[in-house]
GROMACS .gro file of C-alpha atoms in nm:
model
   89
    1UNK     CA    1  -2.299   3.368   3.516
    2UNK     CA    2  -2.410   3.273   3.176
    3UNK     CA    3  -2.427   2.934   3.081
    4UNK     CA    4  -2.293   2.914   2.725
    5UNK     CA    5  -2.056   3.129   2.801
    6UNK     CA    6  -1.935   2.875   3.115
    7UNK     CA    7  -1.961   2.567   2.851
    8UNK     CA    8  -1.756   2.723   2.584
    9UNK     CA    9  -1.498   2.803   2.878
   10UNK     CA   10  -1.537   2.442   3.016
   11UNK     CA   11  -1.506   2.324   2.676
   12UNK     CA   12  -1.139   2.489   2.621
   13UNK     CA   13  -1.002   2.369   2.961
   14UNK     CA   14  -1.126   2.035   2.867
   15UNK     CA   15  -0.929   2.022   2.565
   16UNK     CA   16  -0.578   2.201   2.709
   17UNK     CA   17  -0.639   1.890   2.979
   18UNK     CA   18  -0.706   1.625   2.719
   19UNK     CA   19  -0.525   1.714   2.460
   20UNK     CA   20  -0.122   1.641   2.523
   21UNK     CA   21  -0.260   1.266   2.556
   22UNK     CA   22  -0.311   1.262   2.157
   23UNK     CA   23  -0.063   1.506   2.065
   24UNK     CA   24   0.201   1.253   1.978
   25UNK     CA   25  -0.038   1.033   1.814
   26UNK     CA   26   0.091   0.963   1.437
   27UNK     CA   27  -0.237   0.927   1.264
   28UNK     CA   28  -0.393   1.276   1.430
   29UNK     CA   29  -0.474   1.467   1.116
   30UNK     CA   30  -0.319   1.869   1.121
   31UNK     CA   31  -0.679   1.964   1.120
   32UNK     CA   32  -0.720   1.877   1.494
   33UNK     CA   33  -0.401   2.077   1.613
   34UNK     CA   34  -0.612   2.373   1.464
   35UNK     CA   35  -0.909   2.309   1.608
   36UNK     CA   36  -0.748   2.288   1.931
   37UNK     CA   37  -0.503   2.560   1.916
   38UNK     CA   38  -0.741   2.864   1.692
   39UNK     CA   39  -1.052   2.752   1.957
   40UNK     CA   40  -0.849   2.786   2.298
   41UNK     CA   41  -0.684   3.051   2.178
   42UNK     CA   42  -0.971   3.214   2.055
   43UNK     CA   43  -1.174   3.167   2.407
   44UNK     CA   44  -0.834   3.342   2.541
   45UNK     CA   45  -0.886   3.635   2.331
   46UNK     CA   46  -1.283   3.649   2.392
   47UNK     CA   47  -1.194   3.667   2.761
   48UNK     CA   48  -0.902   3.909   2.741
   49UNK     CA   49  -1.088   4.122   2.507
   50UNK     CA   50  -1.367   4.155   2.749
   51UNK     CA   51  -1.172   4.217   3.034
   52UNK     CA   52  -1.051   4.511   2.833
   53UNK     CA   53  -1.379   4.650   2.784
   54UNK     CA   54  -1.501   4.608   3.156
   55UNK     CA   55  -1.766   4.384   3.122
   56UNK     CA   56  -1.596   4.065   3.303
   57UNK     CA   57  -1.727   4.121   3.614
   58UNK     CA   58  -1.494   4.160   3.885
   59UNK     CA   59  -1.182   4.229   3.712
   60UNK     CA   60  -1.082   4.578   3.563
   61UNK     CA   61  -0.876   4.605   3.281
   62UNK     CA   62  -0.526   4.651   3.325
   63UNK     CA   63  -0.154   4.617   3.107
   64UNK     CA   64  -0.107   4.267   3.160
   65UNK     CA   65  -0.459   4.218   2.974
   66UNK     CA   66  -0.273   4.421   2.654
   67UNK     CA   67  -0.028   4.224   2.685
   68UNK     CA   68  -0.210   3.893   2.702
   69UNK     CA   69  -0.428   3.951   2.390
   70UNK     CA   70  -0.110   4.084   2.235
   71UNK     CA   71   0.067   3.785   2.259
   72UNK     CA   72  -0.238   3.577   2.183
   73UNK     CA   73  -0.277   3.725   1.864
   74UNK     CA   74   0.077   3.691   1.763
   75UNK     CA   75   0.095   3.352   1.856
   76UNK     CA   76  -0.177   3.327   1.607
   77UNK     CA   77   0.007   3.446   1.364
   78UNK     CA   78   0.322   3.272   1.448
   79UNK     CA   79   0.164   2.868   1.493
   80UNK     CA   80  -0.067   2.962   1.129
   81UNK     CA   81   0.308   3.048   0.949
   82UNK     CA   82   0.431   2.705   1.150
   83UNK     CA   83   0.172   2.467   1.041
   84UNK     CA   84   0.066   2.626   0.695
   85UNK     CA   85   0.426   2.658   0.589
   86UNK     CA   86   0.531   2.294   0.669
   87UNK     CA   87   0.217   2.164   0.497
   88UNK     CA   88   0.310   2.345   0.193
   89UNK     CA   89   0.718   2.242   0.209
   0.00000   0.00000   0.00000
C-alpha cells in the first residue's frame, strides 16, 4: 500500500461523505461543485484505469471496468455541458 495514493483515496471518500451537507447551501460558489465532482471523479478514473492495466493488485481487469471508466468519462462530459452552459445562459 502506498500512502499518497491511500490519502488521495481517503481524501475523495471524505468529500462524497461531506459533501451533500453543503450542497444546498446558497452562497457555495460553482467552483466547489467542480472541485468536488472533476477530483472524485478523477480518483474514479485513476483507479479504473489502473485496474485496466493490471497493476491494482488483486483485481484483474474485466468489462465492468470498461464500462466504469466509460461512463466516468462521459459523465465528465455531460456535468462540464451542465454547469458551463447554465453559467453562460
Amino acid at each position: 500500500m502506498i500512502p499518497y495514493k491511500l490519502a488521495g483515496g481517503f481524501l475523495a471518500y471524505s468529500m462524497i461523505l461531506v459533501y451533500p451537507f453543503f450542497l444546498e447551501r446558497p452562497n457555495l460558489p460553482r467552483f466547489f461543485h467542480l472541485i468536488y465532482f472533476y477530483y472524485v471523479g478523477i480518483v474514479m478514473v485513476i483507479t479504473y484505469v489502473s485496474r485496466i492495466n493490471g497493476s491494482f493488485e488483486g483485481a484483474s481487469p474485466e468489462p465492468f471496468h470498461y464500462l466504469g471508466l466509460v461512463s466516468t468519462l462521459l459523465a465528465f462530459v455531460g456535468f462540464g455541458y451542465i454547469i458551463f452552459r447554465r453559467k453562460a445562459g
